[in-house]
């Protein structure tokens, strides 16, 4: 069954306290080489038949993400 | 600056109430073609210099994920 991956990330101008907390922990735990961490969501959808790119983009942009603060990266099976 | 992406997904045998809720909502909202939704986490790390694959794998598997219930997909810049 075709798998579609949707990554939802905060827009660059939106602050990310979760990512900042992870970044601080990495520094304290001996990984100073990591200079930025941003945390988002990762959805894996299984769809019946051939994925409809337009429908999936609409699902991703309107139902899985908040378009006010988040951007969407859609990965169709052909990617 | 090199970007490293870490996707953290629940192991297949672990139930995913968030994904199930999204799946139910998609069905009610007129998208019956989606048959499964699994929700995970998506981290974007920026690292100084050349990414150290072994260090990043260790960070991903021990600090970003819970290895008891989650699997990790590491995407280095060369991927």
PDB file of N, CA and C in Angstrom, chain A residues 1 3 5 7-9 22 25-26 29-49 55-56 58-59 63-64 73, chain B residues 1 3 5 7-9 22 25-26 29-49 55-56 58-59 63-64 73:
ATOM      1  N   UNK A   1       0.858  -1.204   0.000  1.00  0.00           N
ATOM      2  CA  UNK A   1       0.000   0.000   0.000  1.00  0.00           C
ATOM      3  C   UNK A   1       0.886   1.243   0.000  1.00  0.00           C
ATOM      4  N   UNK A   3       2.769   4.512   0.739  1.00  0.00           N
ATOM      5  CA  UNK A   3       3.005   5.270   1.963  1.00  0.00           C
ATOM      6  C   UNK A   3       3.333   6.709   1.610  1.00  0.00           C
ATOM      7  N   UNK A   5       4.480  10.379   3.315  1.00  0.00           N
ATOM      8  CA  UNK A   5       5.053  10.956   4.522  1.00  0.00           C
ATOM      9  C   UNK A   5       4.795  12.465   4.514  1.00  0.00           C
ATOM     10  N   UNK A   7       5.813  15.786   6.751  1.00  0.00           N
ATOM     11  CA  UNK A   7       6.559  16.389   7.847  1.00  0.00           C
ATOM     12  C   UNK A   7       5.999  17.785   8.096  1.00  0.00           C
ATOM     13  N   UNK A   8       5.653  18.055   9.335  1.00  0.00           N
ATOM     14  CA  UNK A   8       5.098  19.361   9.718  1.00  0.00           C
ATOM     15  C   UNK A   8       6.136  20.047  10.592  1.00  0.00           C
ATOM     16  N   UNK A   9       6.616  21.196  10.145  1.00  0.00           N
ATOM     17  CA  UNK A   9       7.662  21.915  10.894  1.00  0.00           C
ATOM     18  C   UNK A   9       7.169  23.313  11.224  1.00  0.00           C
ATOM     19  N   UNK A  22      15.751  20.479  23.943  1.00  0.00           N
ATOM     20  CA  UNK A  22      16.610  19.389  23.461  1.00  0.00           C
ATOM     21  C   UNK A  22      18.019  19.920  23.211  1.00  0.00           C
ATOM     22  N   UNK A  25      19.863  20.318  26.429  1.00  0.00           N
ATOM     23  CA  UNK A  25      20.244  19.012  26.981  1.00  0.00           C
ATOM     24  C   UNK A  25      21.434  18.437  26.221  1.00  0.00           C
ATOM     25  N   UNK A  26      21.442  18.581  24.901  1.00  0.00           N
ATOM     26  CA  UNK A  26      22.570  18.046  24.120  1.00  0.00           C
ATOM     27  C   UNK A  26      23.867  18.725  24.533  1.00  0.00           C
ATOM     28  N   UNK A  29      25.044  17.367  27.762  1.00  0.00           N
ATOM     29  CA  UNK A  29      25.410  15.942  27.699  1.00  0.00           C
ATOM     30  C   UNK A  29      26.616  15.699  26.801  1.00  0.00           C
ATOM     31  N   UNK A  30      27.336  16.780  26.447  1.00  0.00           N
ATOM     32  CA  UNK A  30      28.588  16.571  25.736  1.00  0.00           C
ATOM     33  C   UNK A  30      28.485  16.567  24.227  1.00  0.00           C
ATOM     34  N   UNK A  31      27.479  17.242  23.688  1.00  0.00           N
ATOM     35  CA  UNK A  31      27.361  17.330  22.231  1.00  0.00           C
ATOM     36  C   UNK A  31      27.274  18.796  21.801  1.00  0.00           C
ATOM     37  N   UNK A  32      28.363  19.554  22.016  1.00  0.00           N
ATOM     38  CA  UNK A  32      28.299  20.990  21.698  1.00  0.00           C
ATOM     39  C   UNK A  32      28.286  21.268  20.194  1.00  0.00           C
ATOM     40  N   UNK A  33      28.585  20.240  19.379  1.00  0.00           N
ATOM     41  CA  UNK A  33      28.619  20.452  17.931  1.00  0.00           C
ATOM     42  C   UNK A  33      27.252  20.707  17.321  1.00  0.00           C
ATOM     43  N   UNK A  34      26.194  20.335  18.053  1.00  0.00           N
ATOM     44  CA  UNK A  34      24.838  20.589  17.559  1.00  0.00           C
ATOM     45  C   UNK A  34      24.476  22.021  17.923  1.00  0.00           C
ATOM     46  N   UNK A  35      24.167  22.839  16.926  1.00  0.00           N
ATOM     47  CA  UNK A  35      23.960  24.265  17.183  1.00  0.00           C
ATOM     48  C   UNK A  35      22.501  24.694  17.099  1.00  0.00           C
ATOM     49  N   UNK A  36      21.639  23.825  16.595  1.00  0.00           N
ATOM     50  CA  UNK A  36      20.227  24.174  16.516  1.00  0.00           C
ATOM     51  C   UNK A  36      19.405  22.894  16.469  1.00  0.00           C
ATOM     52  N   UNK A  37      18.279  22.906  17.167  1.00  0.00           N
ATOM     53  CA  UNK A  37      17.335  21.784  17.093  1.00  0.00           C
ATOM     54  C   UNK A  37      15.942  22.366  16.921  1.00  0.00           C
ATOM     55  N   UNK A  38      15.220  21.865  15.931  1.00  0.00           N
ATOM     56  CA  UNK A  38      13.811  22.232  15.761  1.00  0.00           C
ATOM     57  C   UNK A  38      13.000  20.939  15.761  1.00  0.00           C
ATOM     58  N   UNK A  39      11.897  20.948  16.483  1.00  0.00           N
ATOM     59  CA  UNK A  39      11.093  19.731  16.560  1.00  0.00           C
ATOM     60  C   UNK A  39       9.773  19.916  15.837  1.00  0.00           C
ATOM     61  N   UNK A  40       9.459  18.949  15.011  1.00  0.00           N
ATOM     62  CA  UNK A  40       8.189  18.980  14.295  1.00  0.00           C
ATOM     63  C   UNK A  40       7.480  17.642  14.389  1.00  0.00           C
ATOM     64  N   UNK A  41       6.491  17.453  13.537  1.00  0.00           N
ATOM     65  CA  UNK A  41       5.718  16.210  13.540  1.00  0.00           C
ATOM     66  C   UNK A  41       5.956  15.446  12.248  1.00  0.00           C
ATOM     67  N   UNK A  42       5.855  14.146  12.344  1.00  0.00           N
ATOM     68  CA  UNK A  42       6.147  13.261  11.216  1.00  0.00           C
ATOM     69  C   UNK A  42       4.961  12.307  11.088  1.00  0.00           C
ATOM     70  N   UNK A  43       4.198  12.445  10.004  1.00  0.00           N
ATOM     71  CA  UNK A  43       3.039  11.573   9.803  1.00  0.00           C
ATOM     72  C   UNK A  43       3.344  10.585   8.680  1.00  0.00           C
ATOM     73  N   UNK A  44       2.986   9.336   8.895  1.00  0.00           N
ATOM     74  CA  UNK A  44       3.074   8.333   7.830  1.00  0.00           C
ATOM     75  C   UNK A  44       1.653   7.871   7.533  1.00  0.00           C
ATOM     76  N   UNK A  45       1.190   8.157   6.308  1.00  0.00           N
ATOM     77  CA  UNK A  45      -0.164   7.784   5.904  1.00  0.00           C
ATOM     78  C   UNK A  45      -0.081   6.632   4.905  1.00  0.00           C
ATOM     79  N   UNK A  46      -0.997   5.698   5.019  1.00  0.00           N
ATOM     80  CA  UNK A  46      -1.148   4.687   3.980  1.00  0.00           C
ATOM     81  C   UNK A  46      -2.442   4.983   3.241  1.00  0.00           C
ATOM     82  N   UNK A  47      -2.366   4.962   1.909  1.00  0.00           N
ATOM     83  CA  UNK A  47      -3.545   5.303   1.117  1.00  0.00           C
ATOM     84  C   UNK A  47      -3.871   4.156   0.178  1.00  0.00           C
ATOM     85  N   UNK A  48      -5.151   4.043  -0.115  1.00  0.00           N
ATOM     86  CA  UNK A  48      -5.633   3.014  -1.037  1.00  0.00           C
ATOM     87  C   UNK A  48      -5.445   3.487  -2.465  1.00  0.00           C
ATOM     88  N   UNK A  49      -4.968   2.623  -3.327  1.00  0.00           N
ATOM     89  CA  UNK A  49      -4.838   2.963  -4.740  1.00  0.00           C
ATOM     90  C   UNK A  49      -3.765   4.000  -4.959  1.00  0.00           C
ATOM     91  N   UNK A  55      -5.273  15.984  -3.257  1.00  0.00           N
ATOM     92  CA  UNK A  55      -6.027  15.687  -2.035  1.00  0.00           C
ATOM     93  C   UNK A  55      -5.073  15.570  -0.840  1.00  0.00           C
ATOM     94  N   UNK A  56      -3.926  14.919  -1.057  1.00  0.00           N
ATOM     95  CA  UNK A  56      -2.988  14.730   0.047  1.00  0.00           C
ATOM     96  C   UNK A  56      -2.380  16.055   0.482  1.00  0.00           C
ATOM     97  N   UNK A  58      -3.872  18.894   0.297  1.00  0.00           N
ATOM     98  CA  UNK A  58      -4.922  19.597   1.053  1.00  0.00           C
ATOM     99  C   UNK A  58      -5.045  19.023   2.470  1.00  0.00           C
ATOM    100  N   UNK A  59      -5.010  17.688   2.584  1.00  0.00           N
ATOM    101  CA  UNK A  59      -5.049  17.066   3.910  1.00  0.00           C
ATOM    102  C   UNK A  59      -3.880  17.569   4.755  1.00  0.00           C
ATOM    103  N   UNK A  63      -5.383  19.853   7.517  1.00  0.00           N
ATOM    104  CA  UNK A  63      -5.809  19.002   8.626  1.00  0.00           C
ATOM    105  C   UNK A  63      -4.653  18.554   9.517  1.00  0.00           C
ATOM    106  N   UNK A  64      -3.459  18.386   8.953  1.00  0.00           N
ATOM    107  CA  UNK A  64      -2.345  17.910   9.772  1.00  0.00           C
ATOM    108  C   UNK A  64      -1.514  19.054  10.332  1.00  0.00           C
ATOM    109  N   UNK A  73       5.906  19.592   4.594  1.00  0.00           N
ATOM    110  CA  UNK A  73       6.697  18.962   3.532  1.00  0.00           C
ATOM    111  C   UNK A  73       6.025  17.635   3.206  1.00  0.00           C
TER     112      UNK A  73
ATOM    113  N   UNK B   1      25.219  25.594   7.003  1.00  0.00           N
ATOM    114  CA  UNK B   1      25.508  24.651   8.109  1.00  0.00           C
ATOM    115  C   UNK B   1      24.769  23.334   7.851  1.00  0.00           C
ATOM    116  N   UNK B   3      22.513  20.218   7.804  1.00  0.00           N
ATOM    117  CA  UNK B   3      21.266  19.875   8.482  1.00  0.00           C
ATOM    118  C   UNK B   3      21.112  18.357   8.534  1.00  0.00           C
ATOM    119  N   UNK B   5      18.413  15.356   9.674  1.00  0.00           N
ATOM    120  CA  UNK B   5      17.013  15.124  10.020  1.00  0.00           C
ATOM    121  C   UNK B   5      16.893  13.776  10.721  1.00  0.00           C
ATOM    122  N   UNK B   7      13.918  11.280  12.128  1.00  0.00           N
ATOM    123  CA  UNK B   7      12.497  10.960  12.284  1.00  0.00           C
ATOM    124  C   UNK B   7      12.368   9.854  13.318  1.00  0.00           C
ATOM    125  N   UNK B   8      11.518  10.088  14.303  1.00  0.00           N
ATOM    126  CA  UNK B   8      11.291   9.116  15.369  1.00  0.00           C
ATOM    127  C   UNK B   8       9.871   8.597  15.204  1.00  0.00           C
ATOM    128  N   UNK B   9       9.753   7.302  15.002  1.00  0.00           N
ATOM    129  CA  UNK B   9       8.432   6.703  14.766  1.00  0.00           C
ATOM    130  C   UNK B   9       8.185   5.609  15.794  1.00  0.00           C
ATOM    131  N   UNK B  22      -6.381  10.961  14.202  1.00  0.00           N
ATOM    132  CA  UNK B  22      -6.283  11.647  12.905  1.00  0.00           C
ATOM    133  C   UNK B  22      -6.986  10.816  11.837  1.00  0.00           C
ATOM    134  N   UNK B  25     -10.673  11.218  12.083  1.00  0.00           N
ATOM    135  CA  UNK B  25     -11.100  12.540  11.607  1.00  0.00           C
ATOM    136  C   UNK B  25     -11.067  12.599  10.081  1.00  0.00           C
ATOM    137  N   UNK B  26     -10.032  12.013   9.470  1.00  0.00           N
ATOM    138  CA  UNK B  26      -9.950  12.035   8.001  1.00  0.00           C
ATOM    139  C   UNK B  26     -11.143  11.304   7.395  1.00  0.00           C
ATOM    140  N   UNK B  29     -14.166  13.445   7.576  1.00  0.00           N
ATOM    141  CA  UNK B  29     -14.051  14.665   6.773  1.00  0.00           C
ATOM    142  C   UNK B  29     -13.977  14.364   5.275  1.00  0.00           C
ATOM    143  N   UNK B  30     -14.283  13.131   4.891  1.00  0.00           N
ATOM    144  CA  UNK B  30     -14.397  12.840   3.463  1.00  0.00           C
ATOM    145  C   UNK B  30     -13.125  12.357   2.810  1.00  0.00           C
ATOM    146  N   UNK B  31     -12.252  11.739   3.581  1.00  0.00           N
ATOM    147  CA  UNK B  31     -11.028  11.184   2.986  1.00  0.00           C
ATOM    148  C   UNK B  31     -10.900   9.700   3.348  1.00  0.00           C
ATOM    149  N   UNK B  32     -11.835   8.880   2.829  1.00  0.00           N
ATOM    150  CA  UNK B  32     -11.806   7.466   3.213  1.00  0.00           C
ATOM    151  C   UNK B  32     -10.651   6.696   2.573  1.00  0.00           C
ATOM    152  N   UNK B  33      -9.970   7.300   1.604  1.00  0.00           N
ATOM    153  CA  UNK B  33      -8.874   6.603   0.937  1.00  0.00           C
ATOM    154  C   UNK B  33      -7.641   6.427   1.812  1.00  0.00           C
ATOM    155  N   UNK B  34      -7.564   7.214   2.887  1.00  0.00           N
ATOM    156  CA  UNK B  34      -6.439   7.045   3.808  1.00  0.00           C
ATOM    157  C   UNK B  34      -6.792   5.907   4.757  1.00  0.00           C
ATOM    158  N   UNK B  35      -5.960   4.866   4.802  1.00  0.00           N
ATOM    159  CA  UNK B  35      -6.310   3.682   5.577  1.00  0.00           C
ATOM    160  C   UNK B  35      -5.491   3.528   6.854  1.00  0.00           C
ATOM    161  N   UNK B  36      -4.430   4.315   6.989  1.00  0.00           N
ATOM    162  CA  UNK B  36      -3.626   4.221   8.212  1.00  0.00           C
ATOM    163  C   UNK B  36      -2.892   5.540   8.421  1.00  0.00           C
ATOM    164  N   UNK B  37      -2.827   5.974   9.665  1.00  0.00           N
ATOM    165  CA  UNK B  37      -2.032   7.155  10.008  1.00  0.00           C
ATOM    166  C   UNK B  37      -1.200   6.804  11.244  1.00  0.00           C
ATOM    167  N   UNK B  38       0.100   7.057  11.170  1.00  0.00           N
ATOM    168  CA  UNK B  38       0.980   6.909  12.333  1.00  0.00           C
ATOM    169  C   UNK B  38       1.665   8.250  12.535  1.00  0.00           C
ATOM    170  N   UNK B  39       1.712   8.713  13.778  1.00  0.00           N
ATOM    171  CA  UNK B  39       2.326  10.008  14.048  1.00  0.00           C
ATOM    172  C   UNK B  39       3.625   9.835  14.811  1.00  0.00           C
ATOM    173  N   UNK B  40       4.658  10.496  14.333  1.00  0.00           N
ATOM    174  CA  UNK B  40       5.946  10.464  15.012  1.00  0.00           C
ATOM    175  C   UNK B  40       6.504  11.859  15.171  1.00  0.00           C
ATOM    176  N   UNK B  41       7.792  11.924  15.493  1.00  0.00           N
ATOM    177  CA  UNK B  41       8.454  13.213  15.688  1.00  0.00           C
ATOM    178  C   UNK B  41       9.498  13.425  14.602  1.00  0.00           C
ATOM    179  N   UNK B  42       9.711  14.685  14.289  1.00  0.00           N
ATOM    180  CA  UNK B  42      10.616  15.062  13.199  1.00  0.00           C
ATOM    181  C   UNK B  42      11.566  16.114  13.770  1.00  0.00           C
ATOM    182  N   UNK B  43      12.839  15.762  13.900  1.00  0.00           N
ATOM    183  CA  UNK B  43      13.822  16.706  14.431  1.00  0.00           C
ATOM    184  C   UNK B  43      14.723  17.187  13.300  1.00  0.00           C
ATOM    185  N   UNK B  44      14.989  18.473  13.264  1.00  0.00           N
ATOM    186  CA  UNK B  44      15.974  19.023  12.336  1.00  0.00           C
ATOM    187  C   UNK B  44      17.098  19.613  13.180  1.00  0.00           C
ATOM    188  N   UNK B  45      18.288  19.021  13.037  1.00  0.00           N
ATOM    189  CA  UNK B  45      19.459  19.466  13.792  1.00  0.00           C
ATOM    190  C   UNK B  45      20.416  20.178  12.840  1.00  0.00           C
ATOM    191  N   UNK B  46      21.009  21.258  13.315  1.00  0.00           N
ATOM    192  CA  UNK B  46      22.126  21.855  12.591  1.00  0.00           C
ATOM    193  C   UNK B  46      23.395  21.571  13.366  1.00  0.00           C
ATOM    194  N   UNK B  47      24.420  21.121  12.650  1.00  0.00           N
ATOM    195  CA  UNK B  47      25.669  20.753  13.320  1.00  0.00           C
ATOM    196  C   UNK B  47      26.817  21.557  12.722  1.00  0.00           C
ATOM    197  N   UNK B  48      27.810  21.806  13.560  1.00  0.00           N
ATOM    198  CA  UNK B  48      29.014  22.532  13.147  1.00  0.00           C
ATOM    199  C   UNK B  48      29.964  21.572  12.457  1.00  0.00           C
ATOM    200  N   UNK B  49      30.532  21.980  11.361  1.00  0.00           N
ATOM    201  CA  UNK B  49      31.530  21.154  10.686  1.00  0.00           C
ATOM    202  C   UNK B  49      30.908  19.935  10.044  1.00  0.00           C
ATOM    203  N   UNK B  55      28.222   9.744  16.162  1.00  0.00           N
ATOM    204  CA  UNK B  55      27.720  10.560  17.265  1.00  0.00           C
ATOM    205  C   UNK B  55      26.236  10.890  17.048  1.00  0.00           C
ATOM    206  N   UNK B  56      25.886  11.224  15.802  1.00  0.00           N
ATOM    207  CA  UNK B  56      24.492  11.598  15.538  1.00  0.00           C
ATOM    208  C   UNK B  56      23.558  10.398  15.717  1.00  0.00           C
ATOM    209  N   UNK B  58      24.059   8.006  17.772  1.00  0.00           N
ATOM    210  CA  UNK B  58      23.918   7.804  19.221  1.00  0.00           C
ATOM    211  C   UNK B  58      22.951   8.830  19.824  1.00  0.00           C
ATOM    212  N   UNK B  59      23.086  10.094  19.405  1.00  0.00           N
ATOM    213  CA  UNK B  59      22.147  11.127  19.872  1.00  0.00           C
ATOM    214  C   UNK B  59      20.718  10.726  19.534  1.00  0.00           C
ATOM    215  N   UNK B  63      18.927   9.830  22.857  1.00  0.00           N
ATOM    216  CA  UNK B  63      18.442  11.071  23.457  1.00  0.00           C
ATOM    217  C   UNK B  63      17.151  11.579  22.814  1.00  0.00           C
ATOM    218  N   UNK B  64      16.953  11.323  21.538  1.00  0.00           N
ATOM    219  CA  UNK B  64      15.755  11.835  20.879  1.00  0.00           C
ATOM    220  C   UNK B  64      14.619  10.814  20.877  1.00  0.00           C
ATOM    221  N   UNK B  73      14.891   7.028  12.284  1.00  0.00           N
ATOM    222  CA  UNK B  73      15.409   7.109  10.913  1.00  0.00           C
ATOM    223  C   UNK B  73      16.299   8.348  10.844  1.00  0.00           C
TER     224      UNK B  73
END
